[in-house]
Short mmCIF file of C-alpha atoms and ligand atoms in Angstrom, two decimals:
data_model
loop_
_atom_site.label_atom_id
_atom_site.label_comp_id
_atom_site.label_asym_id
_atom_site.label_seq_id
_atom_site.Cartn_x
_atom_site.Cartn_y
_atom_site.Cartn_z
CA UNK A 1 84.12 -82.95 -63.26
CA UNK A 2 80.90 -82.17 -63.10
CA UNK A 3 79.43 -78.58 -63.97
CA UNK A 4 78.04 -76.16 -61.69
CA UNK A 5 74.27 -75.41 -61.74
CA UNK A 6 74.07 -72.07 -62.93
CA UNK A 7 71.59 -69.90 -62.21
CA UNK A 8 70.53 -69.61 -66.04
CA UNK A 9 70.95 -73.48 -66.76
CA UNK A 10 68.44 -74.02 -62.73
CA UNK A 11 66.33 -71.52 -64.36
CA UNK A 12 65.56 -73.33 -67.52
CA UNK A 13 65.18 -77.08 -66.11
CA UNK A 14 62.62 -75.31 -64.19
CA UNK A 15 60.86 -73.71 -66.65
CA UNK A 16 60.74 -76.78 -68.68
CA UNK A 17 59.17 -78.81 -65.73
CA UNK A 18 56.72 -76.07 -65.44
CA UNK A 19 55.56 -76.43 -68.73
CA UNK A 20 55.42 -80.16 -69.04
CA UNK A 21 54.85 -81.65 -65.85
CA UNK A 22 51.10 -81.09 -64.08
CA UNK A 23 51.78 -79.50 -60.45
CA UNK A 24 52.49 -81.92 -58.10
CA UNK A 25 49.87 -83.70 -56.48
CA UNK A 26 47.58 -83.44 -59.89
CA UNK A 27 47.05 -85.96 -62.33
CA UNK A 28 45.79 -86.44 -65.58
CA UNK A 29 43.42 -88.88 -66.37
CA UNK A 30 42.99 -90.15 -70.03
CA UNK A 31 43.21 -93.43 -72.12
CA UNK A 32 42.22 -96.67 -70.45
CA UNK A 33 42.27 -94.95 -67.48
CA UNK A 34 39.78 -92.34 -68.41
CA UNK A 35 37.40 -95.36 -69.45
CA UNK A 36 37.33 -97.24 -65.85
CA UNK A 37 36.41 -93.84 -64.67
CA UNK A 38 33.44 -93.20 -66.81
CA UNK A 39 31.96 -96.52 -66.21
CA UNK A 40 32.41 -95.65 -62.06
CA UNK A 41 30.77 -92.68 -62.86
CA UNK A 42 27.65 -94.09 -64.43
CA UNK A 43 27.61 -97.28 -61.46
CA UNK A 44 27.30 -94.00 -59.11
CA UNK A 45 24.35 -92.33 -61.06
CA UNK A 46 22.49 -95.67 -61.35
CA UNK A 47 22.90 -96.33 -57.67
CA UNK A 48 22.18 -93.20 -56.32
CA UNK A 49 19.02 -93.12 -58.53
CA UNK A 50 17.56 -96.06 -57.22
CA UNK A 51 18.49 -94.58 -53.40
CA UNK A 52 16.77 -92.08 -54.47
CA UNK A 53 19.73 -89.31 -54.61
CA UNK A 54 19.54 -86.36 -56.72
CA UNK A 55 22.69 -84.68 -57.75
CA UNK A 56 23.77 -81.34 -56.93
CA UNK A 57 27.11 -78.90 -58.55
CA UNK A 58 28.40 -77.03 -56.20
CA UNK A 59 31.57 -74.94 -57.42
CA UNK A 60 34.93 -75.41 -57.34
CA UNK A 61 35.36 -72.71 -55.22
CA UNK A 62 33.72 -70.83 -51.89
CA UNK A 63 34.28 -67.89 -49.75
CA UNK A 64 36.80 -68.80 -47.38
CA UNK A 65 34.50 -68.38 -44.48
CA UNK A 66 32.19 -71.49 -45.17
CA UNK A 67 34.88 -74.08 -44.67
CA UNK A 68 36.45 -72.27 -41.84
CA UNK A 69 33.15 -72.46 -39.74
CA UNK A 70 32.12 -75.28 -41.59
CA UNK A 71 35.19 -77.40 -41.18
CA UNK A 72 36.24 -76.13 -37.90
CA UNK A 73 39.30 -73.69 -37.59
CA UNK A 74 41.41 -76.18 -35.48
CA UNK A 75 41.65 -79.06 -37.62
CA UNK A 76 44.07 -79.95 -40.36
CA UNK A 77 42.20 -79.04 -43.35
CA UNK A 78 41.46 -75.45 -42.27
CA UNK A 79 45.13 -74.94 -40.61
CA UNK A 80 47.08 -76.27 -43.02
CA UNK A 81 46.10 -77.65 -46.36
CA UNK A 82 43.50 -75.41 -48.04
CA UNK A 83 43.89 -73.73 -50.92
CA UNK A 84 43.14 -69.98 -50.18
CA UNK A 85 43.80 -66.87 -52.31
CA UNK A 86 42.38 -63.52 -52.72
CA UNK A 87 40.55 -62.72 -55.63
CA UNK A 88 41.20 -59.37 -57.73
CA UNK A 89 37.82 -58.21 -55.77
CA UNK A 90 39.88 -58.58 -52.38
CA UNK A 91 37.59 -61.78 -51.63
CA UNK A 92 39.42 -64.18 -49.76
CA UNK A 93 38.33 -67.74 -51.81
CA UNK A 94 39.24 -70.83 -51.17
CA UNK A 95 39.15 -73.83 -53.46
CA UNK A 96 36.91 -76.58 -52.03
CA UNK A 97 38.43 -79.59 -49.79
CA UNK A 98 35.60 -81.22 -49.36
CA UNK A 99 31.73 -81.36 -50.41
CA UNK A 100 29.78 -81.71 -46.97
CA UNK A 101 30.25 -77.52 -46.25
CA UNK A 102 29.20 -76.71 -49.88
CA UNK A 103 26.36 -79.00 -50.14
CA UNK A 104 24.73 -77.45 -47.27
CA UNK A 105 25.50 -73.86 -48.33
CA UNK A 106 23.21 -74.92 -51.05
CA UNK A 107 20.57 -76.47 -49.22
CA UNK A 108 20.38 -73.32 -47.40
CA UNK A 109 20.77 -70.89 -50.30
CA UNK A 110 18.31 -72.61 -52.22
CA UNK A 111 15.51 -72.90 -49.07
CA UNK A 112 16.07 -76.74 -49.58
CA UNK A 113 15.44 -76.81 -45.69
CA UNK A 114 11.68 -75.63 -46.57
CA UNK A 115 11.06 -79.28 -47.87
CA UNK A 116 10.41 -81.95 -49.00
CA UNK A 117 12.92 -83.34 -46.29
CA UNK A 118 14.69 -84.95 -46.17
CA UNK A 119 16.91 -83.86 -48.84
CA UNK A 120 18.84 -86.80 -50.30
CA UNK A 121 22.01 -85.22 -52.56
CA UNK A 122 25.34 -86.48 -54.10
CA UNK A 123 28.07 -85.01 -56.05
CA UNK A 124 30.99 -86.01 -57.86
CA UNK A 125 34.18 -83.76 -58.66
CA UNK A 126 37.26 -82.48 -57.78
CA UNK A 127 38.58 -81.54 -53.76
CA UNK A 128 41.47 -79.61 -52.92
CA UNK A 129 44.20 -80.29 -50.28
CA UNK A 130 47.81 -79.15 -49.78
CA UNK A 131 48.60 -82.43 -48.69
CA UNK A 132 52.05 -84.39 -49.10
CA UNK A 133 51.47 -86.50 -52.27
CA UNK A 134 52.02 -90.28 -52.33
CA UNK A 135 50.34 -92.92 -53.14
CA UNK A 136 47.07 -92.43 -52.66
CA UNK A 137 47.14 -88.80 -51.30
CA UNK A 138 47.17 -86.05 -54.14
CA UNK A 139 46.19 -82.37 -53.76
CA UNK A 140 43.52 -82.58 -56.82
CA UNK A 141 41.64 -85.86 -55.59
CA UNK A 142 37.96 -86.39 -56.64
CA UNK A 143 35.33 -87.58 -54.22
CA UNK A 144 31.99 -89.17 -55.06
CA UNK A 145 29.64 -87.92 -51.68
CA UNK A 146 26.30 -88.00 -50.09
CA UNK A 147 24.27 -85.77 -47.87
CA UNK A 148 21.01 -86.53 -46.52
CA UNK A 149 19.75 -83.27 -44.73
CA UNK A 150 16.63 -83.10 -42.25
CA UNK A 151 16.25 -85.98 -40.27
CA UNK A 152 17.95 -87.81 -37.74
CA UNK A 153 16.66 -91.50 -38.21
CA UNK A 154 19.43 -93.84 -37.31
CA UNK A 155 18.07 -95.58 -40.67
CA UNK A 156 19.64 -92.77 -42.70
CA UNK A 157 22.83 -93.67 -40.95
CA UNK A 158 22.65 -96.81 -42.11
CA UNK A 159 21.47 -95.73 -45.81
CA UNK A 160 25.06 -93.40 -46.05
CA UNK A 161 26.94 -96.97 -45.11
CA UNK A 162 25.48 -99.23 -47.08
CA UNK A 163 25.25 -97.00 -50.78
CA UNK A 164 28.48 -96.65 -51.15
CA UNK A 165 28.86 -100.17 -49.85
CA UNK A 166 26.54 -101.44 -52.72
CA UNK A 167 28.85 -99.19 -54.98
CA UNK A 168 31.90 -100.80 -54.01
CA UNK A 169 30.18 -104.20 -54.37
CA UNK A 170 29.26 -103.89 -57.58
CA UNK A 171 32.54 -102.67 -58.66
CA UNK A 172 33.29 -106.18 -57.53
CA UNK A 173 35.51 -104.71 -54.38
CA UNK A 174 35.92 -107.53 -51.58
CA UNK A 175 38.95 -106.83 -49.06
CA UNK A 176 37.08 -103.98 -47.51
CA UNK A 177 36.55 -103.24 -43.81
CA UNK A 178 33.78 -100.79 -42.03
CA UNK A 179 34.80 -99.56 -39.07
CA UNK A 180 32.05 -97.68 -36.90
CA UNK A 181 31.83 -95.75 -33.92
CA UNK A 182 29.55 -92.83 -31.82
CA UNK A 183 31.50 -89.83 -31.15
CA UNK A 184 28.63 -88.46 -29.61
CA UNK A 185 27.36 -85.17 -29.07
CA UNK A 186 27.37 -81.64 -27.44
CA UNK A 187 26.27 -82.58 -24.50
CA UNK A 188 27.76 -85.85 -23.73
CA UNK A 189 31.13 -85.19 -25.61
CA UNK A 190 32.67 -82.54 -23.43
CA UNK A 191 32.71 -84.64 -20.73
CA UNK A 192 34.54 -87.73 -22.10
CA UNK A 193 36.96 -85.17 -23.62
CA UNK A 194 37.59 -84.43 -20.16
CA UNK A 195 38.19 -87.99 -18.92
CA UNK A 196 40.51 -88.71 -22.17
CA UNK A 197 42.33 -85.22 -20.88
CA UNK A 198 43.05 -86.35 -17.70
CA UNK A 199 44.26 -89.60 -18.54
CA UNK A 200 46.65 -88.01 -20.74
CA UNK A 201 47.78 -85.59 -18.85
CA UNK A 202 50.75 -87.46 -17.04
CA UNK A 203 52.14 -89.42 -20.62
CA UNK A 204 51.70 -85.96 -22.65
CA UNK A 205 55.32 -85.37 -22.72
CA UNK A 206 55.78 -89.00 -24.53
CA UNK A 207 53.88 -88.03 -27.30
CA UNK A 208 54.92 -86.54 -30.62
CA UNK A 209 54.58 -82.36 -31.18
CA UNK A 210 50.92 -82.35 -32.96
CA UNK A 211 49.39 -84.47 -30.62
CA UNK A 212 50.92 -82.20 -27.60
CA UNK A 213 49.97 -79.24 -29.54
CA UNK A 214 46.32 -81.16 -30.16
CA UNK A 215 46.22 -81.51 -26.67
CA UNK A 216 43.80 -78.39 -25.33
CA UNK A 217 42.35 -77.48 -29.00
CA UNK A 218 41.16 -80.88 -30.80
CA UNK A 219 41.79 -83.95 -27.91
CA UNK A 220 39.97 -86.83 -29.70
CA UNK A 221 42.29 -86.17 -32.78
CA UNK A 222 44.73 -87.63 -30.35
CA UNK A 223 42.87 -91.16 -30.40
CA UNK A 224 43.76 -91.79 -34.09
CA UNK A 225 47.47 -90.63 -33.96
CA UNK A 226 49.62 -92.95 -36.00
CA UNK A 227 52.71 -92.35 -34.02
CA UNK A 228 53.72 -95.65 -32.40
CA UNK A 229 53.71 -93.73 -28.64
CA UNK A 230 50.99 -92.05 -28.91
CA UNK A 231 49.58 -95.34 -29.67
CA UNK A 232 51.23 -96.73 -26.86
CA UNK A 233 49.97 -93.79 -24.37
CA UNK A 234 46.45 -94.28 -25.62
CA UNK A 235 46.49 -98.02 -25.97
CA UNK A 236 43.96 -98.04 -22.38
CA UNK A 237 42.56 -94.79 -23.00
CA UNK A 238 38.84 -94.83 -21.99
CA UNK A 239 36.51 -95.23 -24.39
CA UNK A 240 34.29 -93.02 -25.63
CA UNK A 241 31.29 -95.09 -26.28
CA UNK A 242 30.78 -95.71 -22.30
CA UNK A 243 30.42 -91.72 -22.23
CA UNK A 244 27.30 -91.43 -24.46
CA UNK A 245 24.15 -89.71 -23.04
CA UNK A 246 21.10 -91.82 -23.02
CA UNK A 247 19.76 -90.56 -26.50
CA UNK A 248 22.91 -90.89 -28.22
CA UNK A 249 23.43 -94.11 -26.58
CA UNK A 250 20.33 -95.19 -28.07
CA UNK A 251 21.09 -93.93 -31.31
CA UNK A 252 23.73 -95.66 -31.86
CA UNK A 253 22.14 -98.86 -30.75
CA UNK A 254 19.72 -98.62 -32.99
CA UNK A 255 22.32 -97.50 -36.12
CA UNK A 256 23.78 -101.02 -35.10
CA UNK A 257 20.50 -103.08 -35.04
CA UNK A 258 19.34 -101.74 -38.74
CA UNK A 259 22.98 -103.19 -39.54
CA UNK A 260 22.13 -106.06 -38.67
CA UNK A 261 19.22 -106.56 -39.99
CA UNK A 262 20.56 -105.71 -43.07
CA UNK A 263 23.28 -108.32 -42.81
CA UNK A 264 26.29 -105.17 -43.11
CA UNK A 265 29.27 -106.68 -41.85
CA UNK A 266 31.44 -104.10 -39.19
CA UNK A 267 34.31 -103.62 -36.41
CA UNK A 268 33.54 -101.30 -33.80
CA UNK A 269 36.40 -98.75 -33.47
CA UNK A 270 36.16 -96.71 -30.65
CA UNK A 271 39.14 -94.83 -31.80
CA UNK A 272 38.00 -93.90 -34.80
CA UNK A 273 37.12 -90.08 -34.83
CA UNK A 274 37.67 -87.86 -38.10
CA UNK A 275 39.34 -84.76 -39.49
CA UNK A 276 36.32 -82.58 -39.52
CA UNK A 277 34.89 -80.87 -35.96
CA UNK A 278 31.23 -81.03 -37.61
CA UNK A 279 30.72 -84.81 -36.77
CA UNK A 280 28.07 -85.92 -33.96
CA UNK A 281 27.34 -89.19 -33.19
CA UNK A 282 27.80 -92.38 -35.88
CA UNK A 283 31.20 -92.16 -37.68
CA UNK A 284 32.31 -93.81 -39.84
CA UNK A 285 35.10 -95.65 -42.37
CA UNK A 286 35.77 -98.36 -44.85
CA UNK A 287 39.43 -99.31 -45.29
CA UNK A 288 40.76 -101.68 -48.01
CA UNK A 289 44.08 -103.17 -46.98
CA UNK A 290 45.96 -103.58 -49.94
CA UNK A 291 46.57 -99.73 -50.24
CA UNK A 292 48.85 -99.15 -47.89
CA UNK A 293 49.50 -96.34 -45.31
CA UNK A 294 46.19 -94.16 -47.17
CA UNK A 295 43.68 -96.89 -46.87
CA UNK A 296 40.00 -95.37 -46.28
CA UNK A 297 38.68 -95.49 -49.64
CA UNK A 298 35.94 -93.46 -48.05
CA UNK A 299 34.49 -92.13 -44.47
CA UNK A 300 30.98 -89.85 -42.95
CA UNK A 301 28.88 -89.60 -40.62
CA UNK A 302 26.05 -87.71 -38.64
CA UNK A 303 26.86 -84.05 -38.55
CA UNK A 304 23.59 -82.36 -36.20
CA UNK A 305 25.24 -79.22 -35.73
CA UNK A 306 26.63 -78.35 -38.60
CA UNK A 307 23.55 -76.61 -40.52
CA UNK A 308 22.89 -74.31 -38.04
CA UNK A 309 26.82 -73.57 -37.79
CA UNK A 310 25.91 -72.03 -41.54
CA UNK A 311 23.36 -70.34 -40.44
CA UNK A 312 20.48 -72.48 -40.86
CA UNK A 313 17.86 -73.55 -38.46
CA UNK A 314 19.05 -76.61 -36.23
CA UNK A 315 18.99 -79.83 -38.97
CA UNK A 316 19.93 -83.46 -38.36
CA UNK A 317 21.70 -84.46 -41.27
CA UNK A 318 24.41 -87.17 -42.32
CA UNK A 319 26.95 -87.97 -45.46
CA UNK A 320 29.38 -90.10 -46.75
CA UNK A 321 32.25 -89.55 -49.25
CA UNK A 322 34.46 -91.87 -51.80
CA UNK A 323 37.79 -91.30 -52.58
CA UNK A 324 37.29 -92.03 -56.38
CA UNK A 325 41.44 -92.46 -56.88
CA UNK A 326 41.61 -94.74 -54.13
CA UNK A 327 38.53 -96.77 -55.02
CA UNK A 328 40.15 -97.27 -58.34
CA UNK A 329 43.61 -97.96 -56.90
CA UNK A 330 41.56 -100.73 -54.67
CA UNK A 331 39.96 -102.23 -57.91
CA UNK A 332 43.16 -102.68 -59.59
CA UNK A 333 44.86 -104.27 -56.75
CA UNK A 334 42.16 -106.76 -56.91
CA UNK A 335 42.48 -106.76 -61.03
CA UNK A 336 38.52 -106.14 -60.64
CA UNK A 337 36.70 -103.94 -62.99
CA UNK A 338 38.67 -103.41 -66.22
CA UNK A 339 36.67 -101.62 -68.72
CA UNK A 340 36.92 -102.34 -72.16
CA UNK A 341 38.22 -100.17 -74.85
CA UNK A 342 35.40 -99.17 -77.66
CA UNK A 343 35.68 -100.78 -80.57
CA UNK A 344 34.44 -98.91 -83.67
CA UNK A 345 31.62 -100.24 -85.44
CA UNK A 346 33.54 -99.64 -88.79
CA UNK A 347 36.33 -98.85 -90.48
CA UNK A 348 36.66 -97.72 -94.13
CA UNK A 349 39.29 -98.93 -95.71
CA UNK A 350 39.74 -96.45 -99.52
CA UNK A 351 42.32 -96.10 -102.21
CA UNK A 352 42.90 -92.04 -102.56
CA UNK A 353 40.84 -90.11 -105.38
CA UNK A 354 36.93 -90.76 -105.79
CA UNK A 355 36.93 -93.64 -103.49
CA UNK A 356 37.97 -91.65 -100.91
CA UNK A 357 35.14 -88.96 -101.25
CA UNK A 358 32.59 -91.31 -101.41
CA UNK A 359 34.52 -92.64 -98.39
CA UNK A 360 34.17 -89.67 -96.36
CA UNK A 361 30.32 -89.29 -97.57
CA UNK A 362 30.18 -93.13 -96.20
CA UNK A 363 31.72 -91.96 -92.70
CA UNK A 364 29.51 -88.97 -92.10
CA UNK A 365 26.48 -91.10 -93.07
CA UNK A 366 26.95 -93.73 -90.33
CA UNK A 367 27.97 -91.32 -87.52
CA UNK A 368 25.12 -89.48 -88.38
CA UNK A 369 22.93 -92.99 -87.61
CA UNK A 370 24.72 -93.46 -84.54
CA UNK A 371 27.85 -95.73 -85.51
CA UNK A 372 31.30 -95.24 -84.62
CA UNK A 373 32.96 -95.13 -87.91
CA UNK A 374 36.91 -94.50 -88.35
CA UNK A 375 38.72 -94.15 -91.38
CA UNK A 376 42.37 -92.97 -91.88
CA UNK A 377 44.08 -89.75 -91.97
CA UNK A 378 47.48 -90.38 -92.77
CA UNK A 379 47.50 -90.93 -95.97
CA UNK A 380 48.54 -94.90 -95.16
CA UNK A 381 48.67 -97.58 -98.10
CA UNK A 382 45.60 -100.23 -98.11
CA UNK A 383 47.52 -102.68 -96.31
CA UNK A 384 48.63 -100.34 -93.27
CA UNK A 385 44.86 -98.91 -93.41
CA UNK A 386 43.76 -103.03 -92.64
CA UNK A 387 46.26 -103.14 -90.02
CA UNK A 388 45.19 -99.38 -88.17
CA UNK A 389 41.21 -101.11 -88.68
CA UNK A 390 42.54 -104.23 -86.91
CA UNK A 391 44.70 -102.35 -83.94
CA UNK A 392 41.17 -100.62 -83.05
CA UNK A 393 39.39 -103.72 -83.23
CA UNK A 394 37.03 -102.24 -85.84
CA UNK A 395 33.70 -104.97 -85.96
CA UNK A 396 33.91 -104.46 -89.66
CA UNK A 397 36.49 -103.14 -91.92
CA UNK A 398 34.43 -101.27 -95.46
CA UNK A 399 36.63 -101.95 -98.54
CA UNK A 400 35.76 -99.22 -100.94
CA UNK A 401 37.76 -100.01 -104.13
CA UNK A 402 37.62 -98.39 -107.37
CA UNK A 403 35.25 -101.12 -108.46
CA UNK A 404 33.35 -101.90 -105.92
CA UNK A 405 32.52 -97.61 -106.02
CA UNK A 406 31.63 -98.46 -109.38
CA UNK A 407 28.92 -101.09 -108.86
CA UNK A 408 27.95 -98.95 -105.96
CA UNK A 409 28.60 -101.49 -103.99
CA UNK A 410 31.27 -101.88 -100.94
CA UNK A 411 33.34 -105.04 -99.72
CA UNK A 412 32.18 -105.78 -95.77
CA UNK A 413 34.98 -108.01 -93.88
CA UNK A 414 33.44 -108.78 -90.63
CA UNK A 415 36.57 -109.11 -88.25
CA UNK A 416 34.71 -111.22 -85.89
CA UNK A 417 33.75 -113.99 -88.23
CA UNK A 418 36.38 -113.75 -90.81
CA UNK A 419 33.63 -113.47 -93.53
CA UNK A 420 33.31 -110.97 -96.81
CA UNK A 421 30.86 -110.51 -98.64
CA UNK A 422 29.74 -107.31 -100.87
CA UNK A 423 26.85 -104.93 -99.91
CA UNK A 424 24.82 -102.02 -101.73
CA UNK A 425 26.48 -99.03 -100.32
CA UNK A 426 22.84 -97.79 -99.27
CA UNK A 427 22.56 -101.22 -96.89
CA UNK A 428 25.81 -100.52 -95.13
CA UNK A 429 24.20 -99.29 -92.17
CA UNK A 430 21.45 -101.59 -92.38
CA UNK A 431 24.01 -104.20 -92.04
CA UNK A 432 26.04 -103.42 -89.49
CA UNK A 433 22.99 -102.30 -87.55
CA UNK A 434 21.14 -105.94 -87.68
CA UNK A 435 24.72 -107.57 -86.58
CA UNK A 436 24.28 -105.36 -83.08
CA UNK A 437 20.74 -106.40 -82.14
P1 AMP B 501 37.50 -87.04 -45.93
O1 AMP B 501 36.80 -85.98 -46.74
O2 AMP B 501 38.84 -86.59 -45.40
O3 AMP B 501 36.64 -87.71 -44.92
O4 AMP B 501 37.89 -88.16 -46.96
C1 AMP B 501 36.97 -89.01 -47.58
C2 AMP B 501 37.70 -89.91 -48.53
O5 AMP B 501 38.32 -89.12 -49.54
C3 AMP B 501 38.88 -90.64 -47.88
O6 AMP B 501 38.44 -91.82 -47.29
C4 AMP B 501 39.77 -90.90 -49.07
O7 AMP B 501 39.33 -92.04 -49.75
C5 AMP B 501 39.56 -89.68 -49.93
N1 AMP B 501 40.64 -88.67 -49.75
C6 AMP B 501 40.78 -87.76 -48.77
N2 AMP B 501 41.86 -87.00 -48.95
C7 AMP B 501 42.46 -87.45 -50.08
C8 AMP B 501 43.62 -87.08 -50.82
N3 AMP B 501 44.42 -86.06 -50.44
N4 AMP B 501 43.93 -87.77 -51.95
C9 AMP B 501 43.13 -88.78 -52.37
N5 AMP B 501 42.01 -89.17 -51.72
C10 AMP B 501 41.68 -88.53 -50.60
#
């Protein structure tokens, strides 16, 4: 039979998740794992440096009120999935869940808006969202992002598409998909929300409880509802692309012609509108199949309002973010862009007593002149010292014997070549050194 959970026994199995699991939603990210990030992370920096991007660290927290207005109080984010507490000074915070509402706090705080414009800025780091975890949705996710603030050239439009396009290029990405659309602006969109109202009006009842709730508050969320009769209802919704005033119209036109011209393959969505209220005009996604239900692997677009919603003076401005977990998850479906595990330069290989002080002297002397040098620290016999040098793939193993110490000399094995020969103790780095250029 089995035993009843007691309240002590719940108690402790909870305790010991608590200290040994990471919350859910939260991952750690170490080993070979750790490594594909870092070399992400410097493809970002190089591309953003020759776009001209400068990067900017917002923290990992604001006051509450920024992403509120920022974000818009009727959407998702703001309803339902930020993390908000209230500091011991009675401040209510909120950990950031996203990098557009930060980024132009900054550019504010900082009189960014007083030139030179426009302001081209990225981060990387950590967002925050108390979302349902799966694959590919976790409430720690990091996003790589760029804002360009003061202008409204549709050719900015197209610069937010195609950088992170060149990013996921050179990753070495294919299966990917941009999806674009115009979502318009103040003064055009009321009235198509109007028209989309209207026409679903009679079939609201169909639908499923968020969009009915959606309804009056947020109606273009409706238009990229997953729920198959929603889908159904909206399948000949009117478009909102035939709504556009004459200047966003043209806008758009023109964000499609620079496309073109720099040969940026795209599907028109006019569906696609996104989870944030601050968007005018281009939107924008890029989906890669292979991941499943959570496939953008990132998403912007033009947001003219949403400086002056922080208090700024009115700003054209437009970003783009990266879901860095998702981009990776992308790679490896693709088995694109493993990165390979350091090898150490060196590995000294002693036999206890002097050897292995002038083995440690050794060490010190070629990490001080830049090499990765490794020796052991388990007290291991010679022969499971060779086999540690050999798991690490150590480009030379040092063999510092009694006698070779002696002669001052020490026995280089170059694992590469297979070849030993012995070398002045003072030429060690030397050696190795020459090998690398
Ligand atoms: P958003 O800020 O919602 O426009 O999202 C931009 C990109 O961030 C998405 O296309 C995803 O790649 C990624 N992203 C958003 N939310 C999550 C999440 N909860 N977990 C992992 N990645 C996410």
């Amino acid at each position: 039979m089995m035993q009843p959970i007691t309240r002590f026994s719940y108690r402790k199995e909870e305790m010991r998740m608590a200290l040994t699991t990471s919350p859910r939603g939260t991952a750690d990210i170490y080993g070979e794992n750790l490594l594909a990030w870092l070399k992400l992370e410097r493809l970002i920096r190089e591309i953003c440096r020759s776009f001209g991007y400068q990067e900017v660290r917002t923290p990992l927290f604001e006051h509450t009120e920024l992403f509120q207005r920022g974000i818009g109080e009727a959407t998702d984010i703001v309803e339902k999935e930020m993390y908000t507490f209230t500091d011991r000074g009675g401040r209510s915070i909120t950990l950031r869940p996203e990098g557009t509402a930060p980024v132009v706090r900054a550019f504010l705080e900082h009189k960014m808006d007083q030139g030179p414009l426009p302001a081209k800025l990225f981060y990387l780091g950590p967002m925050f969202r108390y979302e349902r975890p799966q694959a590919g949705r976790y409430r720690q996710f990091h996003q790589f992002g760029l804002e360009v603030l003061g202008s409204a050239d549709p050719l900015l439009d197209v610069e937010t598409i195609v950088l992170p396009l060149e990013l996921y290029k050179r990753c070495g990405l294919k299966g990917f998909v941009v999806e674009l659309n115009s979502i318009g602006c103040p003064s055009c969109r009321p009235h198509y929300r109007e028209q989309l109202k209207e026409y679903v009006r009679p079939h609201l009842g169909q639908m499923c409880p968020s969009c009915q709730s959606r309804f009056d508050r947020n109606p273009l969320r409706l238009l990229d509802c997953k729920n198959e009769a929603c889908r159904k209802v909206l399948a000949d919704a009117p478009v909102i692309t035939e709504y556009l005033c004459e200047e966003c119209a043209e806008h758009f036109t023109q964000v499609k012609s620079y496309l073109g011209l720099l040969g940026v393959d795209y599907v028109l969505n006019p569906k696609l509108v996104r989870g944030f209220d601050y968007y005018t005009r281009t939107v924008f996604e890029v989906t890669y199949a292979g991941l499943g239900a959570q496939n953008a692997i990132g998403a912007g677009g033009r947001y003219d309002g949403l400086v002056e919603e922080v208090g700024g003076n009115p700003t054209p401005a437009v970003g783009f973010a990266v879901g860095v977990e998702r981009l990776l998850l992308a790679l490896a479906d693709e088995g694109a862009f493993a990165a390979e595990q350091p090898r150490p330069d060196a590995f000294i290989v002693q036999f206890g007593g002097e050897t292995k002080i002038k083995a440690a002297q050794l060490l010190y002397d070629l990490r001080r002149a830049g090499l990765h040098a490794e020796m052991d620290h388990l007290g291991r016999s010679v022969r499971a010292q060779m086999k540690a040098a050999d798991r690490l793939g150590a480009r030379w193993v040092l063999i510092l014997g009694e006698d070779e110490l002696a002669a001052g000399k020490v026995k280089m094995r170059n694992m590469d070549r297979g070849t030993e020969e012995l070398v002045d103790l003072t030429q060690v780095k030397q050696h190795i050194s020459v090998r690398e250029e």
